[in-house]
């Protein structure tokens, strides 16, 4: 040890001080490295949790869309059955028969409230189609009720034909939503 001290021209106390200083620096660097490593691990864990929450949120939103589309199809079916013929349109328009028109508006509002940017991309177009179909259905019914006295038999035939087409379109869209939601659920 004395030879080492004389080689670097330090006393043993000075050499001990330098070794202690080096150890302290190494300990500080080691502590900083551990802190950085722990911070990165915590950040990665937070990102994984955030991704999992985002995935769950998208899945829940997809399931909500599925429930809404199913209820929508049922409601449209129910409304369409209230218009079996011209006389039924006249009775509803003249308020001789109760018709809950507000239900169509509630469904439409619920569909409009779905945040498309939060849905899985495969459901965005289907949601837009569903919303558009419901809106057009509501507008068609509203128009028939408003102008029922001016409608001739051809206009009534067109009305009933369009309602039937919209119901079929809605059923097809609902089936596609079911397929996409099931696919989305299987990916989770």
Tab-separated table of C-alpha atoms in Angstrom:
chain	number	residue	atom	x	y	z
A	1	UNK	CA	0.000	0.000	0.000
A	2	UNK	CA	2.873	2.337	0.825
A	3	UNK	CA	4.333	1.671	-2.600
A	4	UNK	CA	1.022	2.707	-4.197
A	5	UNK	CA	0.910	5.849	-2.085
A	6	UNK	CA	4.452	6.795	-3.045
A	7	UNK	CA	3.772	6.010	-6.719
A	8	UNK	CA	0.891	8.528	-6.896
A	9	UNK	CA	2.511	10.759	-4.369
A	10	UNK	CA	-0.300	10.630	-1.763
A	11	UNK	CA	-0.363	9.725	1.857
A	12	UNK	CA	-2.545	6.807	2.916
A	13	UNK	CA	-5.076	9.210	4.485
A	14	UNK	CA	-5.296	11.178	1.240
A	15	UNK	CA	-5.660	7.987	-0.798
A	16	UNK	CA	-8.402	6.791	1.549
A	17	UNK	CA	-10.197	10.124	1.086
A	18	UNK	CA	-9.989	9.778	-2.695
A	19	UNK	CA	-11.254	6.198	-2.596
A	20	UNK	CA	-14.092	7.290	-0.333
A	21	UNK	CA	-14.922	10.172	-2.724
A	22	UNK	CA	-14.911	7.754	-5.675
A	23	UNK	CA	-17.190	5.379	-3.770
A	24	UNK	CA	-19.551	8.217	-2.959
A	25	UNK	CA	-19.685	9.265	-6.614
A	26	UNK	CA	-20.329	5.669	-7.672
A	27	UNK	CA	-23.101	5.395	-5.062
A	28	UNK	CA	-24.718	8.619	-6.306
A	29	UNK	CA	-24.516	7.437	-9.928
A	30	UNK	CA	-25.934	4.049	-8.920
A	31	UNK	CA	-28.793	5.669	-6.982
A	32	UNK	CA	-29.569	7.933	-9.957
A	33	UNK	CA	-29.545	4.922	-12.285
A	34	UNK	CA	-31.916	3.001	-10.026
A	35	UNK	CA	-34.215	6.033	-9.777
A	36	UNK	CA	-34.251	6.410	-13.579
A	37	UNK	CA	-34.910	2.682	-14.031
A	38	UNK	CA	-37.769	2.767	-11.495
A	39	UNK	CA	-39.226	5.874	-13.136
A	40	UNK	CA	-39.189	4.193	-16.554
A	41	UNK	CA	-40.816	1.053	-15.158
A	42	UNK	CA	-43.501	3.143	-13.457
A	43	UNK	CA	-44.071	5.086	-16.693
A	44	UNK	CA	-44.370	1.837	-18.686
A	45	UNK	CA	-46.798	0.445	-16.109
A	46	UNK	CA	-48.872	3.646	-16.273
A	47	UNK	CA	-48.951	3.470	-20.071
A	48	UNK	CA	-50.020	-0.191	-19.961
A	49	UNK	CA	-52.787	0.666	-17.487
A	50	UNK	CA	-53.900	3.587	-19.636
A	51	UNK	CA	-53.978	1.351	-22.747
A	52	UNK	CA	-55.998	-1.274	-20.856
A	53	UNK	CA	-58.471	1.360	-19.612
A	54	UNK	CA	-58.772	2.797	-23.138
A	55	UNK	CA	-59.389	-0.672	-24.546
A	56	UNK	CA	-62.023	-1.382	-21.898
A	57	UNK	CA	-63.683	1.968	-22.575
A	58	UNK	CA	-63.834	1.215	-26.324
A	59	UNK	CA	-65.230	-2.250	-25.608
A	60	UNK	CA	-67.894	-0.839	-23.297
A	61	UNK	CA	-68.794	1.816	-25.852
A	62	UNK	CA	-69.086	-0.885	-28.525
A	63	UNK	CA	-71.360	-2.906	-26.237
A	64	UNK	CA	-73.439	0.201	-25.571
A	65	UNK	CA	-73.766	0.711	-29.306
A	66	UNK	CA	-74.833	-2.909	-29.662
A	67	UNK	CA	-77.537	-2.514	-27.005
A	68	UNK	CA	-78.663	0.761	-28.527
A	69	UNK	CA	-78.823	-0.696	-32.033
A	70	UNK	CA	-80.823	-3.690	-30.793
A	71	UNK	CA	-83.275	-1.437	-28.959
A	72	UNK	CA	-83.385	0.834	-31.982
A	73	UNK	CA	-84.338	-2.060	-34.259
A	74	UNK	CA	-87.083	-3.090	-31.839
A	75	UNK	CA	-88.412	0.452	-31.580
A	76	UNK	CA	-88.409	0.958	-35.344
A	77	UNK	CA	-90.160	-2.381	-35.771
A	78	UNK	CA	-92.771	-1.332	-33.199
A	79	UNK	CA	-93.299	2.054	-34.839
A	80	UNK	CA	-93.552	0.539	-38.307
A	81	UNK	CA	-96.207	-1.901	-37.082
A	82	UNK	CA	-98.279	1.080	-35.967
A	83	UNK	CA	-98.567	2.063	-39.647
A	84	UNK	CA	-100.071	-1.042	-41.293
A	85	UNK	CA	-102.250	0.941	-43.704
A	86	UNK	CA	-103.523	4.364	-44.775
A	87	UNK	CA	-106.258	4.440	-42.165
A	88	UNK	CA	-103.738	3.916	-39.358
A	89	UNK	CA	-101.667	6.854	-40.658
A	90	UNK	CA	-104.775	9.049	-40.709
A	91	UNK	CA	-105.839	7.968	-37.185
A	92	UNK	CA	-102.378	8.675	-35.775
A	93	UNK	CA	-102.051	11.984	-37.624
A	94	UNK	CA	-105.492	13.061	-36.433
A	95	UNK	CA	-104.541	11.968	-32.904
A	96	UNK	CA	-107.324	9.436	-32.711
A	97	UNK	CA	-104.706	6.800	-31.916
A	98	UNK	CA	-101.835	7.394	-29.516
A	99	UNK	CA	-98.385	7.445	-31.058
A	100	UNK	CA	-95.229	8.111	-29.034
A	101	UNK	CA	-93.290	10.093	-31.620
A	102	UNK	CA	-90.892	11.309	-28.980
A	103	UNK	CA	-89.395	7.824	-28.705
A	104	UNK	CA	-87.916	8.186	-32.200
A	105	UNK	CA	-86.332	11.492	-31.212
A	106	UNK	CA	-84.883	9.961	-28.036
A	107	UNK	CA	-83.313	7.124	-30.022
A	108	UNK	CA	-81.925	9.553	-32.580
A	109	UNK	CA	-80.476	11.765	-29.844
A	110	UNK	CA	-78.841	8.772	-28.173
A	111	UNK	CA	-77.233	7.741	-31.445
A	112	UNK	CA	-75.989	11.263	-32.107
A	113	UNK	CA	-74.430	11.264	-28.633
A	114	UNK	CA	-72.131	8.336	-29.385
A	115	UNK	CA	-68.581	9.686	-29.718
A	116	UNK	CA	-67.494	8.255	-33.072
A	117	UNK	CA	-63.824	9.041	-32.383
A	118	UNK	CA	-63.890	6.702	-29.391
A	119	UNK	CA	-65.380	3.713	-31.206
A	120	UNK	CA	-63.323	0.974	-32.800
A	121	UNK	CA	-62.824	2.009	-36.431
A	122	UNK	CA	-64.916	-0.920	-37.679
A	123	UNK	CA	-67.983	0.475	-35.917
A	124	UNK	CA	-67.747	4.101	-37.050
A	125	UNK	CA	-69.391	3.622	-40.457
A	126	UNK	CA	-72.000	1.283	-39.032
A	127	UNK	CA	-72.872	3.831	-36.344
A	128	UNK	CA	-73.211	6.544	-38.962
A	129	UNK	CA	-75.442	4.299	-41.087
A	130	UNK	CA	-77.577	3.420	-38.062
A	131	UNK	CA	-77.940	7.072	-37.086
A	132	UNK	CA	-78.771	8.088	-40.649
A	133	UNK	CA	-81.367	5.338	-41.029
A	134	UNK	CA	-83.101	6.327	-37.801
A	135	UNK	CA	-83.077	9.999	-38.801
A	136	UNK	CA	-84.511	9.222	-42.243
A	137	UNK	CA	-87.117	6.916	-40.715
A	138	UNK	CA	-88.168	9.646	-38.275
A	139	UNK	CA	-88.314	12.232	-41.066
A	140	UNK	CA	-90.363	9.921	-43.292
A	141	UNK	CA	-92.877	9.231	-40.509
A	142	UNK	CA	-92.998	12.920	-39.579
A	143	UNK	CA	-93.639	13.880	-43.202
A	144	UNK	CA	-96.395	11.276	-43.626
A	145	UNK	CA	-98.108	12.472	-40.465
A	146	UNK	CA	-97.845	16.102	-41.515
A	147	UNK	CA	-98.989	15.646	-45.122
A	148	UNK	CA	-101.247	12.585	-44.807
A	149	UNK	CA	-104.246	14.413	-46.272
A	150	UNK	CA	-102.334	15.418	-49.429
A	151	UNK	CA	-100.861	11.944	-50.008
A	152	UNK	CA	-102.360	9.858	-52.810
A	153	UNK	CA	-102.224	6.066	-53.002
A	154	UNK	CA	-98.836	6.138	-54.783
A	155	UNK	CA	-97.393	8.303	-52.000
A	156	UNK	CA	-98.749	5.892	-49.383
A	157	UNK	CA	-97.304	2.922	-51.265
A	158	UNK	CA	-93.955	4.722	-51.360
A	159	UNK	CA	-94.228	5.468	-47.636
A	160	UNK	CA	-94.898	1.841	-46.719
A	161	UNK	CA	-92.219	0.601	-49.110
A	162	UNK	CA	-89.599	2.970	-47.698
A	163	UNK	CA	-90.483	2.007	-44.105
A	164	UNK	CA	-90.040	-1.648	-45.032
A	165	UNK	CA	-86.692	-0.975	-46.751
A	166	UNK	CA	-85.460	1.015	-43.774
A	167	UNK	CA	-86.429	-1.772	-41.377
A	168	UNK	CA	-84.489	-4.292	-43.480
A	169	UNK	CA	-81.517	-1.941	-43.722
A	170	UNK	CA	-81.598	-1.405	-39.987
A	171	UNK	CA	-81.757	-5.162	-39.330
A	172	UNK	CA	-78.727	-5.697	-41.595
A	173	UNK	CA	-76.782	-2.899	-39.914
A	174	UNK	CA	-77.603	-4.373	-36.492
A	175	UNK	CA	-76.341	-7.783	-37.605
A	176	UNK	CA	-73.088	-6.212	-38.791
A	177	UNK	CA	-72.732	-4.365	-35.479
A	178	UNK	CA	-73.216	-7.650	-33.606
A	179	UNK	CA	-70.493	-9.265	-35.729
A	180	UNK	CA	-68.054	-6.390	-35.170
A	181	UNK	CA	-68.709	-6.195	-31.438
A	182	UNK	CA	-68.195	-9.937	-31.070
A	183	UNK	CA	-64.952	-9.620	-33.031
A	184	UNK	CA	-63.903	-6.703	-30.851
A	185	UNK	CA	-64.730	-8.670	-27.684
A	186	UNK	CA	-62.663	-11.643	-28.848
A	187	UNK	CA	-59.628	-9.374	-29.367
A	188	UNK	CA	-59.736	-8.134	-25.777
